Coordinates of C-alpha atoms and ligand atoms in Angstrom, one line a residue:
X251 CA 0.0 0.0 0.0
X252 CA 1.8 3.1 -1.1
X253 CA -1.1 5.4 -2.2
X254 CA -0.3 7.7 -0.1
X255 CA 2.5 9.7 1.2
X256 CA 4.8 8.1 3.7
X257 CA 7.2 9.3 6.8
X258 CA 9.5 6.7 7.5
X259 CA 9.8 6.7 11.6
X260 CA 13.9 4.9 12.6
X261 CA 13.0 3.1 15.5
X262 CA 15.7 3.5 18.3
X263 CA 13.6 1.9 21.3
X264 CA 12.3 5.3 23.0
X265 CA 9.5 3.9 25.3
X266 CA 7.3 6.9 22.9
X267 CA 8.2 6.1 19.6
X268 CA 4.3 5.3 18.9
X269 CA 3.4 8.7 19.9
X270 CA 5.6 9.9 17.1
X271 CA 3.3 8.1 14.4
X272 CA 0.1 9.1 16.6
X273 CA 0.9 13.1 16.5
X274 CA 1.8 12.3 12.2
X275 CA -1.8 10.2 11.9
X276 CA -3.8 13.4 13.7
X277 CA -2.5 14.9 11.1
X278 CA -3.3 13.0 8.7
X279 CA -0.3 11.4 7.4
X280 CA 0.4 8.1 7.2
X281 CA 3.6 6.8 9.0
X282 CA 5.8 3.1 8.7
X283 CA 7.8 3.1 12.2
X284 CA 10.8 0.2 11.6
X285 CA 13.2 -0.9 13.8
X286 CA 16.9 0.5 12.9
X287 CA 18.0 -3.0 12.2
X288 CA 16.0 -3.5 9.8
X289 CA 16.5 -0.5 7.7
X290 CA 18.9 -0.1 5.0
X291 CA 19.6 1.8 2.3
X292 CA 17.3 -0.3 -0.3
X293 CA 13.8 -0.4 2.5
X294 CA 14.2 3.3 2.2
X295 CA 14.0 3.3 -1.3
X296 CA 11.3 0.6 -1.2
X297 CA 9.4 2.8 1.7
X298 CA 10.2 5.9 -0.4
X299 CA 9.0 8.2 2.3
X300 CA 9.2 11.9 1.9
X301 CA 10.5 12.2 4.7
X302 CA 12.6 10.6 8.0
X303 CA 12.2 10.8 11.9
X304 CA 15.3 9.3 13.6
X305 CA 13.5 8.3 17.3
X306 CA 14.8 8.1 20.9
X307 CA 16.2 5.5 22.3
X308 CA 17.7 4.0 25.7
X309 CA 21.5 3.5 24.6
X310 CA 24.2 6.1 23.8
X311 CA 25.8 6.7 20.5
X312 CA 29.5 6.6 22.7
X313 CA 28.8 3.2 23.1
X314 CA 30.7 1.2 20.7
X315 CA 28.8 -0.9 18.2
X316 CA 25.2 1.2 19.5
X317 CA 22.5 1.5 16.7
X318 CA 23.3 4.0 14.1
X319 CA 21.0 4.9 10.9
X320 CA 22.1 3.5 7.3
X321 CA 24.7 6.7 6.8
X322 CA 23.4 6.4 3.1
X323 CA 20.4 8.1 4.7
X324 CA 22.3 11.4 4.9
X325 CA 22.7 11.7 1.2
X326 CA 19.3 10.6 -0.3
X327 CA 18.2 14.3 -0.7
X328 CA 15.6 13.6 2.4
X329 CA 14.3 16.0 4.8
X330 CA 15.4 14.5 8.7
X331 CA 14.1 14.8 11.9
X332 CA 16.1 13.4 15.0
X333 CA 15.1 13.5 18.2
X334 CA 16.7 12.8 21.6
X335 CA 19.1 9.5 21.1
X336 CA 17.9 10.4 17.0
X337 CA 19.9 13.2 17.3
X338 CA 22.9 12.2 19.0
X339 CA 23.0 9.8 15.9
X340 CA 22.8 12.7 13.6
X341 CA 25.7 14.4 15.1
X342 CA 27.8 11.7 15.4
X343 CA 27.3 10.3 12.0
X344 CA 27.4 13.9 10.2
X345 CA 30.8 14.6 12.3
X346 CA 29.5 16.1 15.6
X347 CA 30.2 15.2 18.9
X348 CA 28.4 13.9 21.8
X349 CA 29.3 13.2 25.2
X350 CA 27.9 10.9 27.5
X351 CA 26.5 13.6 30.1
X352 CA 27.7 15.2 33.6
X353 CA 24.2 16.8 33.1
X354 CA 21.7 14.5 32.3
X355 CA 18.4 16.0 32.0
X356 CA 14.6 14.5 32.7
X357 CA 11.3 15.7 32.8
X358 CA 10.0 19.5 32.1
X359 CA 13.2 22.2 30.7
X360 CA 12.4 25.4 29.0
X361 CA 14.3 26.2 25.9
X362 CA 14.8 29.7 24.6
X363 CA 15.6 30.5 21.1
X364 CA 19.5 31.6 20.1
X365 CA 19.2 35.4 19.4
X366 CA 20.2 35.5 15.9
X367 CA 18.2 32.7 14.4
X368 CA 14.8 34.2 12.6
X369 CA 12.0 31.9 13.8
X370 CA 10.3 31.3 10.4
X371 CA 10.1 27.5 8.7
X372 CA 9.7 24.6 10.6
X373 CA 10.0 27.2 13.6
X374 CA 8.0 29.1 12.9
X375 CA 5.0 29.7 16.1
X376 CA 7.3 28.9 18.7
X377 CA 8.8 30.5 21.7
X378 CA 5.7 33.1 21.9
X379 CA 4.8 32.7 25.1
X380 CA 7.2 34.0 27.2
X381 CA 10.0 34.0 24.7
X382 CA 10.6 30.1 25.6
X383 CA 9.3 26.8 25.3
X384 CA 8.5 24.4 27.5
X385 CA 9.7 20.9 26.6
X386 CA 10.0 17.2 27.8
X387 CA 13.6 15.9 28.1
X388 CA 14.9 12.5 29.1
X389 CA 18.8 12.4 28.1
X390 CA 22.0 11.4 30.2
X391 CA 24.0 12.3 26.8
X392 CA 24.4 15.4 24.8
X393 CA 25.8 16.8 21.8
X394 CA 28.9 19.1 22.4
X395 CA 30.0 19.8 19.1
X396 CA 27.8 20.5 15.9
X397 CA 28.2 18.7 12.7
X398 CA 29.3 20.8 10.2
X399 CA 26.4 22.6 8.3
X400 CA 24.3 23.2 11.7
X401 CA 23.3 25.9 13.7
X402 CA 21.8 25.8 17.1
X403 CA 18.6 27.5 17.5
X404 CA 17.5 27.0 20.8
X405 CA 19.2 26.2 24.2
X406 CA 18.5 24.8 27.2
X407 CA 19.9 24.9 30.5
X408 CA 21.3 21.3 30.3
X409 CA 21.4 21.2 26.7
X410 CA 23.1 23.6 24.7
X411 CA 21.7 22.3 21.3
X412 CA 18.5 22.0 22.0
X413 CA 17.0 22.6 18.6
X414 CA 19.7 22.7 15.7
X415 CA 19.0 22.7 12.2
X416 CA 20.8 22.6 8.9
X417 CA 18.2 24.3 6.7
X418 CA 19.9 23.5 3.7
X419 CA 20.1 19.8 3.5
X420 CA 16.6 20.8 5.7
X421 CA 18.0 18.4 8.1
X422 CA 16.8 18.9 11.9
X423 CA 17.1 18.0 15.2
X424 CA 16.5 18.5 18.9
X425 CA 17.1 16.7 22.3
X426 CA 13.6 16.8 23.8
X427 CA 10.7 14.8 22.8
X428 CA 8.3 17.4 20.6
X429 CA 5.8 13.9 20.3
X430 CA 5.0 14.1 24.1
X431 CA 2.1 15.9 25.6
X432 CA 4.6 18.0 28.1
X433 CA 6.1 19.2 25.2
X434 CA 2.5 21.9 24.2
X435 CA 4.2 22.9 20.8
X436 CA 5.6 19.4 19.9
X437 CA 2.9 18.7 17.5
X438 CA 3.1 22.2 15.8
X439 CA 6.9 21.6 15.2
X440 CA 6.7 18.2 13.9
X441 CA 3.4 19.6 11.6
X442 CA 5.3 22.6 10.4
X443 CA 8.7 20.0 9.7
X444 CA 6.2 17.6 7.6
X445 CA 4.6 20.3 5.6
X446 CA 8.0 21.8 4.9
X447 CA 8.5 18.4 3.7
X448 CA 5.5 18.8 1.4
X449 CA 3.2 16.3 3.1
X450 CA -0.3 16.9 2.1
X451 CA -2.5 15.2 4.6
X452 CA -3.7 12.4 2.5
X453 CA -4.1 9.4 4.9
X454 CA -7.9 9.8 5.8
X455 CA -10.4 7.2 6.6
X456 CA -12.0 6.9 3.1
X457 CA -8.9 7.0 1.2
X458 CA -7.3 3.9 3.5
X459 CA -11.3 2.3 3.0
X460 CA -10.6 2.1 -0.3
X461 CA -6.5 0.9 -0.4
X462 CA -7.5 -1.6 1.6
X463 CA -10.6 -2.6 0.0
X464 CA -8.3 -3.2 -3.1
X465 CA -5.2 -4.4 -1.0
X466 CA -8.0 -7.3 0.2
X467 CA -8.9 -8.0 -3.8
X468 CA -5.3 -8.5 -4.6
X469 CA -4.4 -10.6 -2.1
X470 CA -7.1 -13.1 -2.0
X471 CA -8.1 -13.2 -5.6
X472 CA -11.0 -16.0 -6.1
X473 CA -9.9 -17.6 -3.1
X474 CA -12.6 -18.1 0.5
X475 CA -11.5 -16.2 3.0
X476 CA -12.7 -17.1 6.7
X477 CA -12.9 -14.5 9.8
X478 CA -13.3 -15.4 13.6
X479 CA -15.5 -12.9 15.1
X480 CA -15.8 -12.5 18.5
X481 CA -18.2 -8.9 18.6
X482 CA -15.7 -7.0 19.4
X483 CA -15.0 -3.6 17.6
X484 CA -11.5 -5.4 15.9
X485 CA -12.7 -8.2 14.5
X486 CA -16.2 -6.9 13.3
X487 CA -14.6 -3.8 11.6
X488 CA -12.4 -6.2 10.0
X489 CA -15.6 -8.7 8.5
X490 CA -17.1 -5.8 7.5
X491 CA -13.9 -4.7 5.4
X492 CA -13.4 -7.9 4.1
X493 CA -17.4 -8.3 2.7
X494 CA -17.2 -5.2 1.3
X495 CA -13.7 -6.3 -0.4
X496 CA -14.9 -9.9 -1.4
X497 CA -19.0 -10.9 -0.9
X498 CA -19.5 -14.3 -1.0
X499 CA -15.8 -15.5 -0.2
X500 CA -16.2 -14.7 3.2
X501 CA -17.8 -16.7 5.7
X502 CA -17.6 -15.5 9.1
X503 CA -17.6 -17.6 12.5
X504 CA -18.9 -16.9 15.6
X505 CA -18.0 -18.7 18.9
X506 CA -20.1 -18.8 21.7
X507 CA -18.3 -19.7 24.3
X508 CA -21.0 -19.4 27.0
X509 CA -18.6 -16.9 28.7
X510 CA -20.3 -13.7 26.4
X511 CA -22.1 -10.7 28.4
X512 CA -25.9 -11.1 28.7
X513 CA -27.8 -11.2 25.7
X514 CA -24.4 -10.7 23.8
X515 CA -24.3 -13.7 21.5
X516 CA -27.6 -12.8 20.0
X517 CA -26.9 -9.0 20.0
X518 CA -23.8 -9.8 17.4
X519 CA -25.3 -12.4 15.4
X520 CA -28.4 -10.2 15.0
X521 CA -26.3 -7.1 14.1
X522 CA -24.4 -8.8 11.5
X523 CA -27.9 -11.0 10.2
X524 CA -29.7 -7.9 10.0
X525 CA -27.3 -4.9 8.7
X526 CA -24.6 -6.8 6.8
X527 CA -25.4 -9.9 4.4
X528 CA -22.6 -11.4 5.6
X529 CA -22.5 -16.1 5.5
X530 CA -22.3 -16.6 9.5
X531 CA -22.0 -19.6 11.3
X532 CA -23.1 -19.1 15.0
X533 CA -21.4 -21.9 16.7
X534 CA -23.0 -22.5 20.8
X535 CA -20.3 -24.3 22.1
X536 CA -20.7 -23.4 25.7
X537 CA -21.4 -26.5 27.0
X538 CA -18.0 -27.6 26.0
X539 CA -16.3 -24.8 27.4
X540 CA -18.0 -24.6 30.0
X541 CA -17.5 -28.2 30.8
X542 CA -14.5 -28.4 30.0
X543 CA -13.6 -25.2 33.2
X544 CA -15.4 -27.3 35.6
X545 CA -13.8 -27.6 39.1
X546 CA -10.8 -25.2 37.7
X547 CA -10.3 -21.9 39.4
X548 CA -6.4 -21.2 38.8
X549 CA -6.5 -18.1 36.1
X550 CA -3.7 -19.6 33.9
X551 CA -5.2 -22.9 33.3
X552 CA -8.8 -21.5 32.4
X553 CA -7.4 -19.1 30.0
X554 CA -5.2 -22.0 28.6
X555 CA -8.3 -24.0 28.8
X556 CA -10.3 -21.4 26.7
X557 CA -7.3 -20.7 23.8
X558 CA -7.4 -24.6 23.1
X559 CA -10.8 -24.8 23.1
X560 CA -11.5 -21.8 20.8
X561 CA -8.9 -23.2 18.3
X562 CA -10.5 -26.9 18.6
X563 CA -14.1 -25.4 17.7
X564 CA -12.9 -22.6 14.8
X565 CA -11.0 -25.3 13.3
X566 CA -14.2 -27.4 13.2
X567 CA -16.1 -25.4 11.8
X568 CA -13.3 -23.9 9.8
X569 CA -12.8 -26.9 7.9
X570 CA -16.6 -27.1 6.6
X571 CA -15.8 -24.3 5.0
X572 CA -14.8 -25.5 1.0
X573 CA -11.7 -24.2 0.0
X574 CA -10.6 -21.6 2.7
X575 CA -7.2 -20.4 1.8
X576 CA -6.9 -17.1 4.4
X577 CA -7.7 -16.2 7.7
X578 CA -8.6 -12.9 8.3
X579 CA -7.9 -11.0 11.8
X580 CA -7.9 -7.6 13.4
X581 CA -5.0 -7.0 14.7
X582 CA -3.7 -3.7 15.4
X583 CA -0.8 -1.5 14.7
X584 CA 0.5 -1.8 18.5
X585 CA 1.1 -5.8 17.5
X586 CA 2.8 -5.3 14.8
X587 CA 5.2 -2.6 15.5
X588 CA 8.6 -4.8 16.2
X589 CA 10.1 -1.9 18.5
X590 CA 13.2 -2.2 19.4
X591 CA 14.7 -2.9 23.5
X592 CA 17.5 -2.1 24.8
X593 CA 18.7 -5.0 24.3
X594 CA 17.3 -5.7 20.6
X595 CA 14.5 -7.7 21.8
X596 CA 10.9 -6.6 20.9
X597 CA 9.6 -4.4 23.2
X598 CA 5.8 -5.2 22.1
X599 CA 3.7 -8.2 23.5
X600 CA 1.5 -9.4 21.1
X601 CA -2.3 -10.3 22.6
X602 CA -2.9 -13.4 21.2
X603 CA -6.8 -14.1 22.4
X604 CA -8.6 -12.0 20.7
X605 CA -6.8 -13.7 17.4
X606 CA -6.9 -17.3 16.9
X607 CA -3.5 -17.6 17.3
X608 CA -2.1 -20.7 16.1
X609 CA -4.5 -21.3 14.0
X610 CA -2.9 -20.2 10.5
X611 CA 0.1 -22.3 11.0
X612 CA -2.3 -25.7 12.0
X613 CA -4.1 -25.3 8.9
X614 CA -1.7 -23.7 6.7
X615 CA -3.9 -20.9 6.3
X616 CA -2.6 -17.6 4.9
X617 CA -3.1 -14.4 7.1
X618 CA -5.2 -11.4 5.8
X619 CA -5.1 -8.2 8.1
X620 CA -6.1 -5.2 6.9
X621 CA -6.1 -3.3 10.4
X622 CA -2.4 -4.1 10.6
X623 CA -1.7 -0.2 9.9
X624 CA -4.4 1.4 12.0
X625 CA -4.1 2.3 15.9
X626 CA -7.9 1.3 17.7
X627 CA -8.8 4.5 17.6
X628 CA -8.5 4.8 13.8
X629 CA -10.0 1.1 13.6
X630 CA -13.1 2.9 15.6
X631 CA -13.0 5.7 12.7
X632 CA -12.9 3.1 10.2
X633 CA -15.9 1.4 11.4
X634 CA -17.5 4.8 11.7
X635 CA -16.8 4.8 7.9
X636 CA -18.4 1.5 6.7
X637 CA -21.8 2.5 8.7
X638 CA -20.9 0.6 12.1
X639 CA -23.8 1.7 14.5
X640 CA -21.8 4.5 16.5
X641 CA -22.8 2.2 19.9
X642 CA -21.3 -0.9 18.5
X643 CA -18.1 1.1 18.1
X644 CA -18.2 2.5 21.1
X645 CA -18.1 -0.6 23.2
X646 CA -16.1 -1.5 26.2
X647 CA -13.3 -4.0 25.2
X648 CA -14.1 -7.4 26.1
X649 CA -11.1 -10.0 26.9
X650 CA -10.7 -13.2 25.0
X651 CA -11.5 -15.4 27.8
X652 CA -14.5 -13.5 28.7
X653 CA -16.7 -13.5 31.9
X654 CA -14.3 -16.6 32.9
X655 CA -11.6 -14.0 34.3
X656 CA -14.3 -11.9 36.1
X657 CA -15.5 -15.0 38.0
X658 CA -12.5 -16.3 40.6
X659 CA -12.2 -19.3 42.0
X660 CA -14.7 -22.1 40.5
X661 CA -17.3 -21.0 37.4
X662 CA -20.3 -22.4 37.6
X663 CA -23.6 -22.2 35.6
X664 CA -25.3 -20.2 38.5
X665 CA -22.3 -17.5 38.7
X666 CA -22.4 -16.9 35.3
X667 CA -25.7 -16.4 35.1
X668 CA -25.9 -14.0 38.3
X669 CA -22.9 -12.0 37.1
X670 CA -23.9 -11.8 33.7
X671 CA -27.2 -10.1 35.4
X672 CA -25.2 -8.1 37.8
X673 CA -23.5 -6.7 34.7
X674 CA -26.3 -6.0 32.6
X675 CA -27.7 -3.9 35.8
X676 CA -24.2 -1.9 36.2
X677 CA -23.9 -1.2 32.4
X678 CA -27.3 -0.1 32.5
X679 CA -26.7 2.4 35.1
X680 CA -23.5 3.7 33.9
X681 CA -25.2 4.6 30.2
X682 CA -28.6 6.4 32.1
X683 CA -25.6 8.8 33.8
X684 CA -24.4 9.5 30.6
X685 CA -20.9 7.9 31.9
X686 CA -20.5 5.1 29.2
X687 CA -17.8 7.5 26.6
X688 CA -16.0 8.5 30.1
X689 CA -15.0 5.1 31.0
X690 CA -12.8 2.7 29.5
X691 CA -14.2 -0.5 30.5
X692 CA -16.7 -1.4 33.2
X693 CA -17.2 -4.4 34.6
X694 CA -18.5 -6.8 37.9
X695 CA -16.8 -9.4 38.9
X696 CA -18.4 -12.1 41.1
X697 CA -16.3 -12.5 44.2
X698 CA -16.2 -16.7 45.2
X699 CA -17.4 -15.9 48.7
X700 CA -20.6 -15.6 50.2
X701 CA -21.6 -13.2 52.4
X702 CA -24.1 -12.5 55.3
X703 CA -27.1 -10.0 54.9
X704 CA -30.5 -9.1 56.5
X705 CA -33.2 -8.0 53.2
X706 CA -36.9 -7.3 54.7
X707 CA -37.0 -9.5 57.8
X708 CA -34.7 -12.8 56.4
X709 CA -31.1 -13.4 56.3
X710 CA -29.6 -13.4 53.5
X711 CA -26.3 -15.6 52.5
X712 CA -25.3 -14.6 49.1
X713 CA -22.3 -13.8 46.5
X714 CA -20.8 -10.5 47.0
X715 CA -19.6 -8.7 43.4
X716 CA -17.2 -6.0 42.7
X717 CA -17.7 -3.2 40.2
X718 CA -14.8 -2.1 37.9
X719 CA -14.5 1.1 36.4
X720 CA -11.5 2.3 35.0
X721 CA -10.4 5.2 32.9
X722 CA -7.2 4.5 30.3
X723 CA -6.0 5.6 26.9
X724 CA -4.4 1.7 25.6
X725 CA -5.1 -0.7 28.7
X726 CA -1.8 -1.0 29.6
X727 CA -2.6 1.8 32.5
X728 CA -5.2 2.4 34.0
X729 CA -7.1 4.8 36.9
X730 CA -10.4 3.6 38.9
X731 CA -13.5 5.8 37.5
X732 CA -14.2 8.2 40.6
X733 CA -18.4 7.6 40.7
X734 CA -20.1 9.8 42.8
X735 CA -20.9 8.3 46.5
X736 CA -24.6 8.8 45.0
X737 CA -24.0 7.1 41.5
X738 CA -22.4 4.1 44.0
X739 CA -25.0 3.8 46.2
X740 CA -28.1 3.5 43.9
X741 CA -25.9 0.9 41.4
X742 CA -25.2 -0.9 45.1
X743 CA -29.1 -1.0 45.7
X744 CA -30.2 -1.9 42.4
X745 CA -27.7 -4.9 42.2
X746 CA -29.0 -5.9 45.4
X747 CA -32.7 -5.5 44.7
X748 CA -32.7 -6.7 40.9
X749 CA -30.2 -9.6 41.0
X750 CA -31.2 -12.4 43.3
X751 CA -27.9 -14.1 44.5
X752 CA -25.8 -11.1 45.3
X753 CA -26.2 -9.5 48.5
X754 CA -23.4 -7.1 48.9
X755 CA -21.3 -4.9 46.5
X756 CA -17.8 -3.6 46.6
X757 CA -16.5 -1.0 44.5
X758 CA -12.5 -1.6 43.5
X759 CA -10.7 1.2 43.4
X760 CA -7.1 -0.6 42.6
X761 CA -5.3 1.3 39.8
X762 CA -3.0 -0.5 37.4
X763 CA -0.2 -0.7 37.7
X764 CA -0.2 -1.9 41.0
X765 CA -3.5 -3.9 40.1
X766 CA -4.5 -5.0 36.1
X767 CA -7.7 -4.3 34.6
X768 CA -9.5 -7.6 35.2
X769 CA -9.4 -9.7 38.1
X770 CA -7.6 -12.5 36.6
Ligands
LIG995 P1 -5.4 -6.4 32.1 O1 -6.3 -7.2 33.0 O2 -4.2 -7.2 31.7 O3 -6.2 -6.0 30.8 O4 -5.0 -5.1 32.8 C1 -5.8 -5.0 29.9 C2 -6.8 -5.0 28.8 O5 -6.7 -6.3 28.0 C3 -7.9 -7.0 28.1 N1 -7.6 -8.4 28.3 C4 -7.7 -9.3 27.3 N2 -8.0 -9.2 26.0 N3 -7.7 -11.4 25.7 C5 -8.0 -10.2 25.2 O6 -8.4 -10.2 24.1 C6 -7.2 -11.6 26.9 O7 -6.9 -12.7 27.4 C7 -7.3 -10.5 27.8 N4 -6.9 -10.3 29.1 C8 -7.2 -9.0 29.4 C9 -8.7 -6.4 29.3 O8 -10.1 -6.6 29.2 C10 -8.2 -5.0 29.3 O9 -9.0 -4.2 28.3

């Protein structure tokens, strides 16, 4: 796919490198980020981007043998961005010097601009406020001595090149991190760098509809394509794709796995039945799976328990489809991006749930993956572009494994069913406040104890639950919602009063890290 105009991001392992490519996609440009391994002289050429960004990165260019960028870089006529460790690089490979630092520099600096530098170009709207900037730095190096052809243009206390630039080979670079939020005029440096470099804007929803639509034709040809769908926003943005690409060579599978939310499994077969024409097999397999968990409660083995089994049933039913030569799955840029460790290793772990992993190597199926570029909020705008309902794509992500890892200890056919209702009750509440958008993911888990209670005259000895609320950009943080005491208290009554078998409810207020997002 090369439709568009490309920025090639050099990966150095900066723990931000992503947010790089997420400020160039709000602007609407498309970005590859690779790892500096694996880029030489000829991916450039292949890329053909209009433009580089050397990243950050955790080692130091005075290191001997530490990453450096193909030096054939420097003379393909390309305009150059490094930043932090990316510039160090520059420098050191242009004939600058840096020096691993006495005055190593982290968190908020304010740069102010060299006095006889005109602040037009890719500078051009910076240092207004107070004649400085504030910026986010994280370096234990720094460049001492400019390669020849540069000037500085701003200094900081700790760094004395802050920004430098050679305008004529329109190379630049600087030693904070303009892709971080702490750094307010970040995005309007790295916007006024890629319009200098005569990007356009050209990587919008409709035009990436219709790349892949055609990427999709190309690669499957005549051949039947088949997509695991689990109703969640990933893999039903990617079915929809795909039927639009091909008709009739998809056919789509459903597993129920008996661990779905309440009324789930016929929410997503009817959504698909009665807005997409789309060949569906509903499989109701949860009296496998749900056999098959009996009398375990250790987290690892149910969600061992649950991969096999998922792969066991697709496969089934996979194999009563004629002639299925791909699979199709939704993942996501953030599993794909091979960034790069300190010490080389990836620095991504790839969620394999969601995905039938395994799968395409047991049947020597052939992958198809046309989110593979897209971060999940772009997949959202996607769907929002093939006529998703906007409350589909809104949805709360839903794990692999399901209500399993919301139930410790034993699962049982009664605990399902009371915390499927407990949920439905929470959820419900959460969208009459208008919270749903605010919140991340909301959830009850039923706790495996029982509890005493007193409700009219009689004592109660039920389940207690606790609610789950948590705000969080990717999942891999996350903050407990703050609910009103109010909001609490009437979601505590109406789980007690609506939901026979639960007679007491927690709220957790754990953040992650310490805690993680589900329970188990
Ligand atoms: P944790 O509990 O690790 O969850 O903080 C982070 C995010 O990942 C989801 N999650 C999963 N998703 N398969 C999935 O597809 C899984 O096995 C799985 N486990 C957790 C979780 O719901 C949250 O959004």
């Amino acid at each position: 796919m090369a439709q568009h105009q490309t920025l090639l991001i050099i990966d150095f392992g900066s723990q931000v490198t992503q947010l790089i490519a997420r400020r160039l996609r709000e602007l609407n440009i498309f970005c590859e980020i690779r790892p500096y391994q694996a880029v030489t002289e000829a991916v450039i050429q292949e890329i053909a981007p209009l433009a580089v960004i050397l990243s950050g990165g955790p080692d130091s260019v005075t290191r001997d043998g530490s990453p450096r960028a193909p030096q054939a870089l420097f003379d393909m006529g390309l305009p150059i961005f490094g930043i932090c460790y990316g510039q160090q690089v520059m420098m050191e490979q242009l004939g600058g010097k840096v020096e691993a630092g006495h005055h190593a520099e982290y968190g908020r600096a304010y740069v102010a601009p060299t006095a006889d530098h005109k602040l037009d170009g890719i500078f051009a709207g910076l240092f207004l406020t107070e004649g400085r900037e504030q910026v986010w730095m994280s370096h234990g190096d720094r460049v001492t001595a400019l390669a020849p052809g540069f000037e500085v243009i701003g200094t900081s206390p700790n760094a004395p090149f802050a920004i430098t630039a050679d305008e004529s080979r329109k190379f630049y670079a600087v030693q904070f991190h303009p892709e971080v939020h702490h750094t307010p005029n970040g995005k309007a440096l790295l916007e006024n760098f890629v319009r200098m470099a005569g990007f356009t804007g050209d990587w919008t929803m409709a035009a990436y509809r219709e790349e892949a639509i055609k990427t999709i034709r190309e690669q499957v040809g005549d051949k039947q394509v088949i997509c695991g769908l689990s109703g969640g926003v990933d893999s039903s943005v990617t079915a929809i794709l795909l039927h639009e690409a091909i008709g009739e060579q998809l056919t789509c599978v459903f597993v129920d796995h008996g661990l779905l939310r309440q009324n789930e499994a016929a929410e997503v077969v009817k959504m698909f039945r009665d807005n997409y024409n789309i060949k569906l097999i509903a499989a109701d397999e949860a009296d496998l799976f749900i056999g098959a968990l009996e009398g375990v409660s250790d987290p690892e083995v149910k969600r061992k328990t649950i991969g096999k089994l998922f792969i066991d049933v697709f496969q089934k039913y996979a194999n009563e489809i004629e002639g299925a030569e791909f699979l199709a799955q939704g993942t996501l840029y953030p599993d794909v991006i091979e960034s790069v460790s300190f010490s080389g290793g990836p620095s991504v772990t790839i969620k394999s749930h969601h995905n039938v992993g395994g799968l395409p190597e047991k049947m020597g199926l052939k992958l198809v993956e046309p989110l593979r570029e897209l971060f999940k909020d772009e997949v959202r705008a996607l769907g929002r572009e093939l006529g998703l309902p906007a409350d589909f794509i809104g949805r709360h992500p839903f794990p692999g494994p399901g209500l399993a890892i919301r139930c410790p200890g034993e699962i049982t056919r009664e605990k399902l069913a009371i915390l499927q209702k407990a949920d439905a009750v929470y959820i419900d509440q959460i969208r009459k406040h208008g919270l749903y958008d605010d919140i991340w993911q909301a959830f009850v888990a039923i706790l495996p104890v029982r509890t005493v209670g007193v409700m009219g005259d009689g004592r109660t000895y039920d389940y207690a639950c606790a609610l789950r609320a948590v705000t969080s950009v990717d999942g891999m943080t996350a903050d407990y919602y703050p609910f009103t005491h109010e909001f609490l208290g009437e979601t505590a009554t109406r789980i007690i009063n609506e939901v026979k078998g639960i007679n007491r409810v927690t709220y957790d207020i754990t953040s992650k890290p310490p805690g993680t997002i589900e329970w188990e």
